[in-house]
PDB file of C-alpha atoms in Angstrom:
ATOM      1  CA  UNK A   1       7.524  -1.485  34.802  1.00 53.00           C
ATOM      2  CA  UNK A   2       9.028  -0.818  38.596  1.00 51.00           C
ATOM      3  CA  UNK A   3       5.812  -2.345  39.818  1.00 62.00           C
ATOM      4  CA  UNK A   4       5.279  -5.808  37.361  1.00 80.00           C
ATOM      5  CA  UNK A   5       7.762  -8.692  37.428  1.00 91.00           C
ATOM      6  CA  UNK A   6       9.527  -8.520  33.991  1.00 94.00           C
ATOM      7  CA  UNK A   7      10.019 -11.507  32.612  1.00 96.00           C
ATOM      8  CA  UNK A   8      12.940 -11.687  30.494  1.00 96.00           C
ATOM      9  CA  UNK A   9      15.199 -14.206  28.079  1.00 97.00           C
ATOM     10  CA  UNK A  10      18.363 -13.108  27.567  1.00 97.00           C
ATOM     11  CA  UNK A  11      20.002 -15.064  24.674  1.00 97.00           C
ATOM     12  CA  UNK A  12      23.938 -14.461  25.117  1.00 97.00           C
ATOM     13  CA  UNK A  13      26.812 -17.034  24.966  1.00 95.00           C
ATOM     14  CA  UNK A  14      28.980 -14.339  26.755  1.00 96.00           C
ATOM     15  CA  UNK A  15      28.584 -15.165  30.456  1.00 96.00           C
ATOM     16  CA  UNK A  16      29.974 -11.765  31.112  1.00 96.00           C
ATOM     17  CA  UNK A  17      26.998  -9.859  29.011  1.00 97.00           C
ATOM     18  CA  UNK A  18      24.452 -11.874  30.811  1.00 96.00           C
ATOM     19  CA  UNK A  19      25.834 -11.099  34.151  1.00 97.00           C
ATOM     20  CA  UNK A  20      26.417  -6.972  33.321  1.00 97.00           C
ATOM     21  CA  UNK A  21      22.869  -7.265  32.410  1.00 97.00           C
ATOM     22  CA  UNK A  22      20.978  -8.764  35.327  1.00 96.00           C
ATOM     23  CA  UNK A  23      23.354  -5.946  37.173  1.00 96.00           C
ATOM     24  CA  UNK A  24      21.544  -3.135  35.304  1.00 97.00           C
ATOM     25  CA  UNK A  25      18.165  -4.438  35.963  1.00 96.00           C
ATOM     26  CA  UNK A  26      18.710  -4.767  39.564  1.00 95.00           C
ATOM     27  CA  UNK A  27      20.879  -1.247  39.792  1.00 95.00           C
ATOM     28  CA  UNK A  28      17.381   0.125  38.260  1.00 94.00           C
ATOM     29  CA  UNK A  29      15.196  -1.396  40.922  1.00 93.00           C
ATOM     30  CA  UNK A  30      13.419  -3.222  38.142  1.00 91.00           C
ATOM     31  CA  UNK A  31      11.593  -6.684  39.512  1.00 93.00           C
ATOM     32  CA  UNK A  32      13.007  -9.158  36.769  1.00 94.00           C
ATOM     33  CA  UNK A  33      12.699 -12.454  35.966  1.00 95.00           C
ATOM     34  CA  UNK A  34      15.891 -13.804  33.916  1.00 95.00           C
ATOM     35  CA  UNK A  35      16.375 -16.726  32.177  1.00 96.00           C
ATOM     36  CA  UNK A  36      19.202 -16.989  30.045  1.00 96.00           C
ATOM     37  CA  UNK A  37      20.288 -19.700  26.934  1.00 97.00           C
ATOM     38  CA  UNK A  38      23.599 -19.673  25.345  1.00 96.00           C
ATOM     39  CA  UNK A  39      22.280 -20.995  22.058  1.00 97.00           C
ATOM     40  CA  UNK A  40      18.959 -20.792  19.626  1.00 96.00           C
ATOM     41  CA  UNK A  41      18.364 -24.619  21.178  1.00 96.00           C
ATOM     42  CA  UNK A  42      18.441 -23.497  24.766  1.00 96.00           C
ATOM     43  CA  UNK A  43      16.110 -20.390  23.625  1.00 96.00           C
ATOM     44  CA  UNK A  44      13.350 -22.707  22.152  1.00 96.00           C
ATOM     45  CA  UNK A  45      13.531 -25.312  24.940  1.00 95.00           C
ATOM     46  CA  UNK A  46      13.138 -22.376  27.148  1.00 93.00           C
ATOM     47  CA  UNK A  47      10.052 -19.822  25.659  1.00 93.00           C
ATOM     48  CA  UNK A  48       8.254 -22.843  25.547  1.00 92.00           C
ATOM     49  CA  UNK A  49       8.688 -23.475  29.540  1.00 91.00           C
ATOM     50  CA  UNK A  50       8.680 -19.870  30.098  1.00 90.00           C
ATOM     51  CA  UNK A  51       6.959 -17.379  27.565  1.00 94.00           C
ATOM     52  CA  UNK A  52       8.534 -14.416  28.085  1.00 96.00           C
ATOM     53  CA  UNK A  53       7.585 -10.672  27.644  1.00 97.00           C
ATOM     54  CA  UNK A  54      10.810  -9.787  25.837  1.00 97.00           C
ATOM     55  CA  UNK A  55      14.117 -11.521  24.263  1.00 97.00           C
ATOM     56  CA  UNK A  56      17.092  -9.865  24.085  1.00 97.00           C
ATOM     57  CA  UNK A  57      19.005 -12.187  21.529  1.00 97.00           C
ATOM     58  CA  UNK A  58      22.535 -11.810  20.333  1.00 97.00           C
ATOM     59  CA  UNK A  59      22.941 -11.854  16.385  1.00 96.00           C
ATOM     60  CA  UNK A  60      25.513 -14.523  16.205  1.00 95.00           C
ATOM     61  CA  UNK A  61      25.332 -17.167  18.426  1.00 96.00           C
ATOM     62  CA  UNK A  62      27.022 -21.721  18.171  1.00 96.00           C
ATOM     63  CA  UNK A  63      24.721 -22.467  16.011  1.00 96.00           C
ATOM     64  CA  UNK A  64      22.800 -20.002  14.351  1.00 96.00           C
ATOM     65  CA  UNK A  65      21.676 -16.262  13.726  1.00 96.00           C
ATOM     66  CA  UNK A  66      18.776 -14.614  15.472  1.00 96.00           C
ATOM     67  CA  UNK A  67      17.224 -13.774  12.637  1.00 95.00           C
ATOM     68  CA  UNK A  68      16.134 -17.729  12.174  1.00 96.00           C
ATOM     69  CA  UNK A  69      13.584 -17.075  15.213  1.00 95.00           C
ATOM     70  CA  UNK A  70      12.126 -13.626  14.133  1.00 95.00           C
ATOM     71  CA  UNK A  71       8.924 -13.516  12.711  1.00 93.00           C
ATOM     72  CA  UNK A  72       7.843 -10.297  10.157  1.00 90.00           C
ATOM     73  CA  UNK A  73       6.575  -8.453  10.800  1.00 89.00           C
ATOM     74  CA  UNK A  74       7.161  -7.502  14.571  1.00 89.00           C
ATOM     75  CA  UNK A  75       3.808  -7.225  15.774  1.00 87.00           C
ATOM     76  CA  UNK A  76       2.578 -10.773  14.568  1.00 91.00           C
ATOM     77  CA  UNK A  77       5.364 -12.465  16.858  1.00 92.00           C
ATOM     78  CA  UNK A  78       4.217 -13.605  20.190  1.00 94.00           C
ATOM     79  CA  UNK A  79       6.292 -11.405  21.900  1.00 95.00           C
ATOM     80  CA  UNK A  80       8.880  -8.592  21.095  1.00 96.00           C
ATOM     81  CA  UNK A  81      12.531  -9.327  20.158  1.00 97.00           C
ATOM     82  CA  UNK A  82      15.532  -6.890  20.675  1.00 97.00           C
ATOM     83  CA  UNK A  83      18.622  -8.117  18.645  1.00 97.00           C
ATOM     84  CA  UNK A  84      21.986  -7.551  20.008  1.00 96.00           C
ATOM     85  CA  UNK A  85      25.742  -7.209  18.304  1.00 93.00           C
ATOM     86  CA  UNK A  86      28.678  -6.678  18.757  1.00 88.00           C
ATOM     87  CA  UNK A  87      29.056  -4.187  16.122  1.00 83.00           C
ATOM     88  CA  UNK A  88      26.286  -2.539  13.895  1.00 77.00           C
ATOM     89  CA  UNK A  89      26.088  -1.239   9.907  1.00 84.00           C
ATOM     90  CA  UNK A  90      23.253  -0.163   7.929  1.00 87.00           C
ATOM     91  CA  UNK A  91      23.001  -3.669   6.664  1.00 89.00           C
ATOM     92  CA  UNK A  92      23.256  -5.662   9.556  1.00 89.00           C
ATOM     93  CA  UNK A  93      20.149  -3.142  11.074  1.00 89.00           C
ATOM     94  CA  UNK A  94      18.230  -3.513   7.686  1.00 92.00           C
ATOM     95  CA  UNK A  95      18.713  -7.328   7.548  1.00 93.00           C
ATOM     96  CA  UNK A  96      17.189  -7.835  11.347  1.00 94.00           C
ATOM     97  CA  UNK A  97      14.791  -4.808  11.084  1.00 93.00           C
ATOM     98  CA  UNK A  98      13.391  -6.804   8.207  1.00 94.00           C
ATOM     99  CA  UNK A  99      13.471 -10.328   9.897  1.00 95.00           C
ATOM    100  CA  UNK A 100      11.328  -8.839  12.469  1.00 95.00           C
ATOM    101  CA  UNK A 101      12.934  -8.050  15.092  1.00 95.00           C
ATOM    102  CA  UNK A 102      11.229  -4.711  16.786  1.00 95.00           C
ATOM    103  CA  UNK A 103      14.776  -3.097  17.890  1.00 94.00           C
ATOM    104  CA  UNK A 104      18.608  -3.381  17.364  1.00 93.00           C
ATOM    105  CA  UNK A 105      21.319  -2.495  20.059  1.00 95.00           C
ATOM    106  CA  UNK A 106      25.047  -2.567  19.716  1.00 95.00           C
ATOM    107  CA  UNK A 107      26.608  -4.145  23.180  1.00 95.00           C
ATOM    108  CA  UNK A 108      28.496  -1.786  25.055  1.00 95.00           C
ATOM    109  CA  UNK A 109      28.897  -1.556  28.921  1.00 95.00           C
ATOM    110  CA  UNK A 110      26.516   2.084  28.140  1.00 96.00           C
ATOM    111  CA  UNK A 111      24.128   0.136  25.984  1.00 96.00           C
ATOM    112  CA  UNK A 112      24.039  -2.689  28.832  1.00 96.00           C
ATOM    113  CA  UNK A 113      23.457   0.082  31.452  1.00 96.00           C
ATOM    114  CA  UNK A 114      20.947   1.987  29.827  1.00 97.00           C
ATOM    115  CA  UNK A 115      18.781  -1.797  29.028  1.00 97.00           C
ATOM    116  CA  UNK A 116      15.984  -1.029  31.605  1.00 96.00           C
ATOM    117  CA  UNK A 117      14.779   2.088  29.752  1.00 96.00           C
ATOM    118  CA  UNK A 118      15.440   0.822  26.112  1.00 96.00           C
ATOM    119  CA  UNK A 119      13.260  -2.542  27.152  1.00 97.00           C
ATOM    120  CA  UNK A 120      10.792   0.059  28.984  1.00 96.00           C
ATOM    121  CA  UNK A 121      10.464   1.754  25.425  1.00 95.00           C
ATOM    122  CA  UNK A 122      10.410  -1.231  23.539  1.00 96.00           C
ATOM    123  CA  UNK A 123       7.833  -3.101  25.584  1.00 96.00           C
ATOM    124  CA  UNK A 124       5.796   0.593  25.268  1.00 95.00           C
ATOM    125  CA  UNK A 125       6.009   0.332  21.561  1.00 95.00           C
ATOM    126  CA  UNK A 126       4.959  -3.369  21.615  1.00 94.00           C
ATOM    127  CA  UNK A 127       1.836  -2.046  23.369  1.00 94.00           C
ATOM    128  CA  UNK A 128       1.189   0.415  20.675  1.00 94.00           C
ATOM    129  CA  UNK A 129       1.713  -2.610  17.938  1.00 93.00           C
ATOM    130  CA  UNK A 130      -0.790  -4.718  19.200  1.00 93.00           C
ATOM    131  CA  UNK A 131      -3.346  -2.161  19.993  1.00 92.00           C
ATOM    132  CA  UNK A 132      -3.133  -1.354  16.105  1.00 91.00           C
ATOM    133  CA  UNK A 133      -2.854  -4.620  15.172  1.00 89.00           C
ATOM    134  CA  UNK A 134      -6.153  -5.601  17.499  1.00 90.00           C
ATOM    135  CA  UNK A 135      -7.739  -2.537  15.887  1.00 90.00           C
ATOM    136  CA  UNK A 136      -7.150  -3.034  12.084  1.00 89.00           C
ATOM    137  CA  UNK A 137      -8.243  -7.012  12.929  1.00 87.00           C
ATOM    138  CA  UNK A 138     -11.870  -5.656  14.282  1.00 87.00           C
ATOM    139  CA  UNK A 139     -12.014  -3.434  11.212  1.00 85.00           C
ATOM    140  CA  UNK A 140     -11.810  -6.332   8.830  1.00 84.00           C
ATOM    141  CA  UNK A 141     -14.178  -8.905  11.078  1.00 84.00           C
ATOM    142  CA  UNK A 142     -16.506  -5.374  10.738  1.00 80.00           C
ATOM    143  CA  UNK A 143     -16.116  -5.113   7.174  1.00 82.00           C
ATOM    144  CA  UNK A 144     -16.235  -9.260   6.479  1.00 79.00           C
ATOM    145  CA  UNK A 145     -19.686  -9.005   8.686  1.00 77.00           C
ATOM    146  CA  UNK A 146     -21.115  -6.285   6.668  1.00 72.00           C
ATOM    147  CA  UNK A 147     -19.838  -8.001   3.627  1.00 73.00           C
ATOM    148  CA  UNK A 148     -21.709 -11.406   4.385  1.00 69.00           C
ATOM    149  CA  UNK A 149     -24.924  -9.621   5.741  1.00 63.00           C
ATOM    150  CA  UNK A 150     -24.953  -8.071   2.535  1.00 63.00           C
ATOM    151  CA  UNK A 151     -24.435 -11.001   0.539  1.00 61.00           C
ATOM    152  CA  UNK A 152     -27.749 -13.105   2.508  1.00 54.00           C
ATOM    153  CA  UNK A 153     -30.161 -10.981   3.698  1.00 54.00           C
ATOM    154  CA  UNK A 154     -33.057 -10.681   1.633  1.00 46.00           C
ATOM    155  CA  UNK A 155     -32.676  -6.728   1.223  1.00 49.00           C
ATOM    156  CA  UNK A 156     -34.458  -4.359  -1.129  1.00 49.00           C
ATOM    157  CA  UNK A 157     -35.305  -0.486  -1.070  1.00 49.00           C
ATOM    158  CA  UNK A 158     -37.897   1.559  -1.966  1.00 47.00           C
ATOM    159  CA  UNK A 159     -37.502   5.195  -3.046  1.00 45.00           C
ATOM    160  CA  UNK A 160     -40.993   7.712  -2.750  1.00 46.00           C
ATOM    161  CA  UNK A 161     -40.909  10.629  -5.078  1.00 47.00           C
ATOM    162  CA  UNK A 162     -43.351  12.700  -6.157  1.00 48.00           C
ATOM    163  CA  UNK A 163     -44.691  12.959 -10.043  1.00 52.00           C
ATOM    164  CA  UNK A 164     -43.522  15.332 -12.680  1.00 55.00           C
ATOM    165  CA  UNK A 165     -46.443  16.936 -12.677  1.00 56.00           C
ATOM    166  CA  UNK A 166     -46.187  18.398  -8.731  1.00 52.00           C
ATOM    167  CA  UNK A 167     -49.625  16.200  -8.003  1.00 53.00           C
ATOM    168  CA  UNK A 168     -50.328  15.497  -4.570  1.00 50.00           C
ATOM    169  CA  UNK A 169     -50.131  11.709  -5.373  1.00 51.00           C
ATOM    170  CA  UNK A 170     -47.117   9.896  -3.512  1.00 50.00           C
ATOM    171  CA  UNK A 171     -46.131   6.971  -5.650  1.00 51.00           C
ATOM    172  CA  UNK A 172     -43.342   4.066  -4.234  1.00 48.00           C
ATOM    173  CA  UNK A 173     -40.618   2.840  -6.530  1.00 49.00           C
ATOM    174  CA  UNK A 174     -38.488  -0.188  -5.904  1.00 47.00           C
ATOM    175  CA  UNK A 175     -35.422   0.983  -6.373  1.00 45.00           C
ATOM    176  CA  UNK A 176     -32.650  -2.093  -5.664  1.00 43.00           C
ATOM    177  CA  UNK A 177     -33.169  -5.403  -4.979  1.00 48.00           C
ATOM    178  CA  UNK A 178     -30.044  -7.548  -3.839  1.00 48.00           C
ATOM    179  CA  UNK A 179     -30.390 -11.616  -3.210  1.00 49.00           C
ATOM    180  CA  UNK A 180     -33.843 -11.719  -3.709  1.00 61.00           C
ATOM    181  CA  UNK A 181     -33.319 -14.223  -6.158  1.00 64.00           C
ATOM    182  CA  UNK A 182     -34.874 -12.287  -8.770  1.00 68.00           C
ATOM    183  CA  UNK A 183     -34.426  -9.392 -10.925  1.00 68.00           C
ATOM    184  CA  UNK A 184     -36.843  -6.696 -10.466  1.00 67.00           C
ATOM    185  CA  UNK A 185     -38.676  -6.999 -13.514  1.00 73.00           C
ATOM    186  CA  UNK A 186     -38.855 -10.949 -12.485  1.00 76.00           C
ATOM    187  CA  UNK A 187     -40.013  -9.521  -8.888  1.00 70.00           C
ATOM    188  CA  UNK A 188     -43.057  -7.780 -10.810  1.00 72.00           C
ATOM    189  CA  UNK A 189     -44.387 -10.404 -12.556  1.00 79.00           C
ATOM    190  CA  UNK A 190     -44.332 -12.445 -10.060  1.00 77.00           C
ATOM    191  CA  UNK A 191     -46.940  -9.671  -8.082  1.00 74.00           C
ATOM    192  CA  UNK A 192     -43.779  -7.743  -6.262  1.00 70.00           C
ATOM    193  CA  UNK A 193     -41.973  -8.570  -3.145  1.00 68.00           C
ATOM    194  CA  UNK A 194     -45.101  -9.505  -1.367  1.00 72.00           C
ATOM    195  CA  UNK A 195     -45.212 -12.509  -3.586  1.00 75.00           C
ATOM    196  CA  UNK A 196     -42.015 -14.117  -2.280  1.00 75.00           C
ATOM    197  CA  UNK A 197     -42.952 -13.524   1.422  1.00 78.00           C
ATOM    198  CA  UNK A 198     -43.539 -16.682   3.504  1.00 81.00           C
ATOM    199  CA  UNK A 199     -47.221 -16.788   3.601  1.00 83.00           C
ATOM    200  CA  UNK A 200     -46.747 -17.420   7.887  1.00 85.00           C
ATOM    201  CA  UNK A 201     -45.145 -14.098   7.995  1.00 81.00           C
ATOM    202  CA  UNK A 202     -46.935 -11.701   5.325  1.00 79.00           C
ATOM    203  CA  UNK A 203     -49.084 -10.544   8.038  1.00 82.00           C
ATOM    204  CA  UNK A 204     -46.084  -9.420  10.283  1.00 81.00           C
ATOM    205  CA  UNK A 205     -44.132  -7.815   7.532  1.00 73.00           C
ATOM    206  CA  UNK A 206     -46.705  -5.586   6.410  1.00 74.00           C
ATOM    207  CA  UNK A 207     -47.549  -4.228   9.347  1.00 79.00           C
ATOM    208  CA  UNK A 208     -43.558  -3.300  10.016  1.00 73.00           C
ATOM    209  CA  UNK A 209     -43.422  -2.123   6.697  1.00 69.00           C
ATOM    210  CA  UNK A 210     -46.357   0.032   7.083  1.00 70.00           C
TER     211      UNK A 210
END
């Protein structure tokens, strides 16, 4: 992180916990970019200038709560949120932890001095989010593309077994037919799947198939 620009939003209507926290950043030789609101107005008015990588956002702020601009969960948000109070309890963390936010600090002149590393970790586990989240997205585009493929190609199998009997004699079986159009016993009356080949491309398929 020493070696990107880090571009920040603080969200604090305490002058005094903006300030201690641009002081951290710069004590840890971190290259930040800072912009700070004072309310959930100034915040939207700003991410829409200036997208940042991270928002640190206090919990209670003129004229509204954080959790009105989390989205849930975490990873779908366009970038990751740390909520800030002045005090913490099991419900408070449950109630933002829900919302969406991906981490909860209580403000103290430690918690503002450690900031650097907790966004380092944060920003680390955002990383790890969207990796998944880019991952599990490819699996279902795989799975919807096998699904359609499956649904309009003209597919069928053949199995080759040999006879009861042990003879020599090979003997092909169609086996499944899917979107043919046709059941197979409608696919053998008609002559088999020969039949319902384009006449321009018989020639081609059989020698493939061969």
């Amino acid at each position: 992180m020493k070696n990107e620009c880090l571009h920040l939003q603080i969200v604090e209507d305490e002058a005094a916990h903006v300030e201690a926290l641009r002081r951290a950043f710069d004590q840890a030789g971190v290259q930040t970019d800072i912009h700070a609101a004072g309310t959930l107005r100034e915040y939207r008015e700003l991410i829409a200038a200036h997208p940042p990588d991270l928002a640190l956002v206090d919990l209670n702020l003129p004229d509204g709560r954080a959790t009105e601009i989390l989205t849930h969960p975490a990873a779908d948000a366009p970038f990751p949120i740390l909520v800030m109070t002045a005090f913490g309890n099991q419900q408070v963390v449950v109630e933002v932890m829900k919302a969406g936010a991906l981490d909860y600090v209580v403000k103290s002149p430690e918690t503002f001095a450690a900031m650097p590393k907790t966004v380092e970790c944060a920003l680390r586990e955002w990383r790890l989010l969207q990796q998944q989240k880019r991952a599990e997205e490819t699996l279902r585009t795989s799975e919807l593309r096998h699904r359609l493929l499956a649904e309009i190609v003209n597919a069928f199998a053949y199995s080759y077994f040999i006879r009861p009997d042990r003879s020599r004699e090979k003997e092909w079986r169609m086996e499944t037919l899917a979107v043919t159009g046709y059941t197979e016993r409608e696919l053998v009356e008609r002559g088999g799947f020969g039949a319902i080949i384009h006449p321009d491309d018989r020639a081609q398929h059989w020698t493939v198939f061969e």
